[in-house]
CSV table of C-alpha atoms in Angstrom, one decimal:
chain,number,residue,atom,x,y,z
A,11,MET,CA,57.8,-249.9,-29.1
A,12,LYS,CA,60.6,-248.8,-27.1
A,13,ILE,CA,60.5,-247.3,-23.5
A,14,LYS,CA,62.4,-244.3,-22.6
A,15,THR,CA,61.0,-242.5,-20.1
A,16,ALA,CA,58.8,-243.3,-17.4
A,17,LYS,CA,58.0,-241.3,-14.2
A,18,PHE,CA,55.2,-241.4,-11.1
A,19,ILE,CA,52.2,-239.3,-11.7
A,20,THR,CA,50.1,-239.8,-8.5
A,21,SER,CA,48.3,-241.7,-6.6
A,22,ALA,CA,44.5,-241.4,-6.2
A,23,PRO,CA,42.1,-243.3,-3.8
A,24,SER,CA,39.3,-243.3,-6.8
A,25,LEU,CA,38.0,-242.7,-10.2
A,26,LYS,CA,37.0,-238.8,-9.3
A,27,GLU,CA,40.9,-238.0,-8.0
A,28,CYS,CA,42.2,-239.0,-11.0
A,29,PRO,CA,44.1,-236.1,-13.4
A,30,ASP,CA,42.5,-236.1,-16.6
A,31,LEU,CA,45.3,-236.7,-19.0
A,32,ASN,CA,43.4,-237.5,-22.3
A,33,LEU,CA,46.0,-240.2,-23.1
A,34,PRO,CA,45.7,-244.1,-23.7
A,35,GLU,CA,45.5,-245.8,-20.8
A,36,PHE,CA,46.1,-249.2,-19.6
A,37,ALA,CA,44.3,-250.7,-16.6
A,38,LEU,CA,46.9,-253.3,-14.1
A,39,ILE,CA,44.1,-255.4,-12.6
A,40,GLY,CA,45.3,-259.0,-10.6
A,41,ARG,CA,45.2,-260.5,-7.3
A,42,SER,CA,47.3,-258.5,-4.9
A,43,ASN,CA,50.7,-259.4,-5.1
A,44,VAL,CA,50.7,-261.0,-8.2
A,45,GLY,CA,53.1,-258.9,-10.1
A,46,LYS,CA,51.6,-255.7,-11.2
A,47,SER,CA,54.3,-253.6,-9.5
A,48,SER,CA,57.0,-255.4,-10.5
A,49,PHE,CA,55.6,-256.0,-14.5
A,50,ILE,CA,55.7,-252.2,-14.2
A,51,ASN,CA,59.2,-251.9,-13.5
A,52,ALA,CA,60.4,-254.6,-15.5
A,53,ILE,CA,59.0,-252.9,-19.1
A,54,VAL,CA,60.4,-249.2,-17.9
A,55,ASN,CA,63.6,-250.7,-16.7
A,56,HIS,CA,63.6,-249.0,-13.5
A,57,ASN,CA,63.2,-250.9,-10.7
A,58,GLY,CA,61.9,-248.4,-7.9
A,59,LEU,CA,59.2,-246.7,-9.8
A,60,ALA,CA,56.5,-248.8,-8.4
A,61,LYS,CA,56.4,-250.0,-4.9
A,62,THR,CA,56.4,-253.4,-4.9
A,63,SER,CA,55.6,-255.9,-1.7
A,64,ASN,CA,55.8,-258.7,-0.3
A,65,LYS,CA,52.6,-258.1,1.6
A,66,PRO,CA,49.2,-258.7,0.0
A,67,GLY,CA,47.2,-255.4,-0.2
A,68,LYS,CA,50.2,-253.2,-0.7
A,69,THR,CA,48.7,-251.2,-3.1
A,70,ARG,CA,45.7,-249.0,-2.1
A,71,LEU,CA,45.5,-246.5,-4.3
A,72,ILE,CA,45.0,-245.9,-8.3
A,73,ASN,CA,49.1,-245.1,-9.3
A,74,LEU,CA,49.5,-243.3,-12.4
A,75,PHE,CA,52.1,-243.4,-14.5
A,76,LEU,CA,53.6,-241.6,-17.5
A,77,ILE,CA,55.1,-243.6,-19.7
A,78,ASN,CA,56.8,-242.1,-22.9
A,79,ASP,CA,55.0,-239.0,-22.6
A,80,SER,CA,52.5,-240.6,-24.6
A,81,PHE,CA,50.3,-243.1,-22.6
A,82,VAL,CA,49.5,-244.3,-18.9
A,83,ILE,CA,50.1,-247.2,-17.0
A,84,ALA,CA,47.3,-247.3,-13.9
A,85,ASP,CA,48.3,-250.3,-11.1
A,86,LEU,CA,45.5,-250.9,-9.3
A,87,PRO,CA,44.4,-252.3,-6.0
A,88,GLY,CA,44.6,-256.0,-6.2
A,89,TYR,CA,41.7,-258.0,-5.4
A,90,GLY,CA,41.4,-261.6,-3.5
A,91,TYR,CA,43.0,-261.8,0.0
A,92,ALA,CA,45.2,-258.7,1.5
A,93,SER,CA,45.5,-257.8,5.1
A,94,VAL,CA,43.0,-255.1,5.2
A,95,SER,CA,39.4,-254.6,7.0
A,96,ASP,CA,36.1,-256.1,4.9
A,97,LYS,CA,35.2,-252.2,4.5
A,98,MET,CA,38.7,-251.5,2.9
A,99,GLN,CA,38.0,-254.0,0.6
A,100,ARG,CA,34.1,-253.1,-0.3
A,101,ASP,CA,35.4,-249.3,-0.9
A,102,TRP,CA,38.0,-250.8,-3.3
A,103,GLN,CA,35.6,-253.1,-5.2
A,104,LYS,CA,33.6,-250.1,-5.2
A,105,ASN,CA,36.4,-247.7,-6.2
A,106,LEU,CA,37.6,-250.7,-8.9
A,107,GLU,CA,34.0,-250.8,-10.6
A,108,ASP,CA,34.1,-247.6,-11.1
A,109,TYR,CA,37.4,-246.2,-12.3
A,110,LEU,CA,37.1,-249.4,-14.9
A,111,LEU,CA,33.7,-248.4,-16.2
A,112,ASN,CA,33.7,-245.0,-16.2
A,113,ARG,CA,37.8,-243.8,-17.0
A,114,LYS,CA,37.0,-242.7,-21.0
A,115,GLU,CA,41.2,-243.2,-21.5
A,116,ILE,CA,41.3,-246.6,-21.0
A,117,VAL,CA,42.3,-248.7,-24.0
A,118,SER,CA,42.7,-251.9,-22.5
A,119,LEU,CA,42.6,-253.9,-19.3
A,120,ILE,CA,45.7,-256.4,-18.5
A,121,GLN,CA,44.8,-258.5,-16.3
A,122,PHE,CA,47.8,-260.4,-14.2
A,123,ILE,CA,47.8,-264.2,-13.8
A,124,ASP,CA,50.2,-266.5,-12.4
A,125,SER,CA,51.1,-269.1,-14.0
A,126,ARG,CA,52.6,-271.7,-11.3
A,127,HIS,CA,48.9,-272.4,-9.7
A,128,ASP,CA,45.4,-273.1,-11.7
A,129,ILE,CA,43.3,-270.0,-12.3
A,130,GLN,CA,41.8,-268.5,-8.9
A,131,LYS,CA,37.8,-268.2,-8.7
A,132,ASN,CA,38.3,-264.4,-8.0
A,133,ASP,CA,40.4,-264.8,-11.4
A,134,LEU,CA,37.3,-266.2,-13.1
A,135,GLN,CA,34.7,-263.9,-11.9
A,136,MET,CA,36.9,-260.6,-12.6
A,137,ALA,CA,37.7,-262.6,-16.3
A,138,GLU,CA,33.9,-262.6,-16.4
A,139,TRP,CA,32.8,-259.4,-15.2
A,140,ILE,CA,35.1,-258.1,-17.7
A,141,ASN,CA,33.7,-260.0,-20.5
A,142,TYR,CA,30.0,-259.3,-19.2
A,143,HIS,CA,31.0,-255.5,-19.8
A,144,ASN,CA,32.9,-255.9,-22.9
A,145,LEU,CA,35.8,-254.2,-21.5
A,146,PRO,CA,38.7,-254.7,-24.1
A,147,HIS,CA,41.2,-256.6,-22.2
A,148,PHE,CA,44.2,-259.2,-22.7
A,149,ALA,CA,45.8,-261.0,-20.1
A,150,LEU,CA,49.6,-261.8,-19.2
A,151,CYS,CA,50.4,-265.2,-17.4
A,152,VAL,CA,53.1,-264.2,-14.9
A,153,LYS,CA,55.9,-265.7,-13.0
A,154,ILE,CA,56.7,-267.5,-16.4
A,155,ASP,CA,60.0,-268.6,-15.2
A,156,GLU,CA,59.1,-270.6,-12.4
A,157,ILE,CA,57.2,-273.3,-14.6
A,158,SER,CA,58.8,-275.8,-16.5
A,159,LYS,CA,59.7,-274.3,-20.1
A,160,ASN,CA,57.5,-277.4,-22.1
A,161,LEU,CA,54.7,-276.0,-20.0
A,162,ILE,CA,54.9,-272.6,-21.1
A,163,GLN,CA,52.5,-272.9,-23.9
A,164,LYS,CA,50.1,-275.3,-22.9
A,165,THR,CA,49.8,-272.9,-19.5
A,166,THR,CA,48.7,-269.5,-21.6
A,167,SER,CA,46.8,-271.4,-24.2
A,168,ASN,CA,44.5,-273.0,-20.9
A,169,PHE,CA,44.3,-269.4,-19.3
A,170,SER,CA,43.4,-268.1,-22.8
A,171,LYS,CA,40.5,-270.3,-23.3
A,172,ALA,CA,39.2,-269.8,-19.4
A,173,LEU,CA,39.2,-265.9,-19.6
A,174,GLN,CA,38.6,-265.6,-23.5
A,175,THR,CA,40.9,-263.2,-24.2
A,176,GLU,CA,44.8,-263.1,-25.6
A,177,VAL,CA,47.5,-264.4,-23.2
A,178,PHE,CA,50.8,-263.2,-22.9
A,179,PRO,CA,53.8,-265.0,-20.9
A,180,PHE,CA,55.4,-262.8,-18.8
A,181,SER,CA,58.7,-262.8,-16.4
A,182,LYS,CA,60.2,-260.2,-14.5
A,183,MET,CA,63.4,-261.8,-14.4
A,184,THR,CA,64.2,-261.8,-18.3
A,185,THR,CA,63.2,-259.0,-21.1
A,186,ARG,CA,62.6,-262.1,-23.6
A,187,TYR,CA,58.4,-262.0,-23.3
A,188,ASN,CA,58.3,-257.7,-23.4
A,189,ASP,CA,58.4,-257.1,-26.9
A,190,ASP,CA,55.7,-259.0,-27.8
A,191,ILE,CA,53.5,-257.4,-24.6
A,192,LEU,CA,54.7,-253.7,-26.0
A,193,ASN,CA,53.9,-255.0,-29.3
A,194,LYS,CA,50.3,-255.7,-28.5
A,195,MET,CA,50.4,-252.2,-26.3
A,196,ASP,CA,51.2,-250.3,-29.1
A,197,SER,CA,48.8,-251.5,-31.5
A,198,LEU,CA,45.7,-250.7,-28.6
A,199,ILE,CA,47.8,-247.1,-28.5
A,200,LYS,CA,47.6,-246.8,-32.0
A,201,SER,CA,43.8,-247.1,-32.5
A,202,TYR,CA,43.0,-244.9,-29.2
A,203,LYS,CA,40.7,-241.7,-30.4
């Protein structure tokens, strides 16, 4: 699959404010500041489309992007550390669960894991929650360019076992991994009913 067009649609605080687009959708989940917005910019080759920040917790809404006029990517607030109040964290959690369980257009969740570190406790908790609810998903092992080339296969394999899903390497610095990820997304789009 080639990305030809990409545009921001809207930001919404919760599922009920999200437009019903009736298109296959991918929901990006991961720890705060793991690189979900950078992933969007990298695969669509548009640096400023999704807002990125060095400050955890910058994404506070469900941000929807229309890709190729045929599918949607939802950039969701991160879980884990963010410089916001406990109440806001709880509200995010509630809205995130509602969105992931009830957004009928979702064809797959994409979980983002930082390849430079061991899988964090909240990454494993999220994976367990996803598997418990039997939600379709795969994962990206991000910032892969920052670890030794010799460790890439081992790291993705270890993450795949821990998360119980398929894991793809990804780097915003190079396009070499994009085709495999886009092919996976394309196969899931084709299965959308």
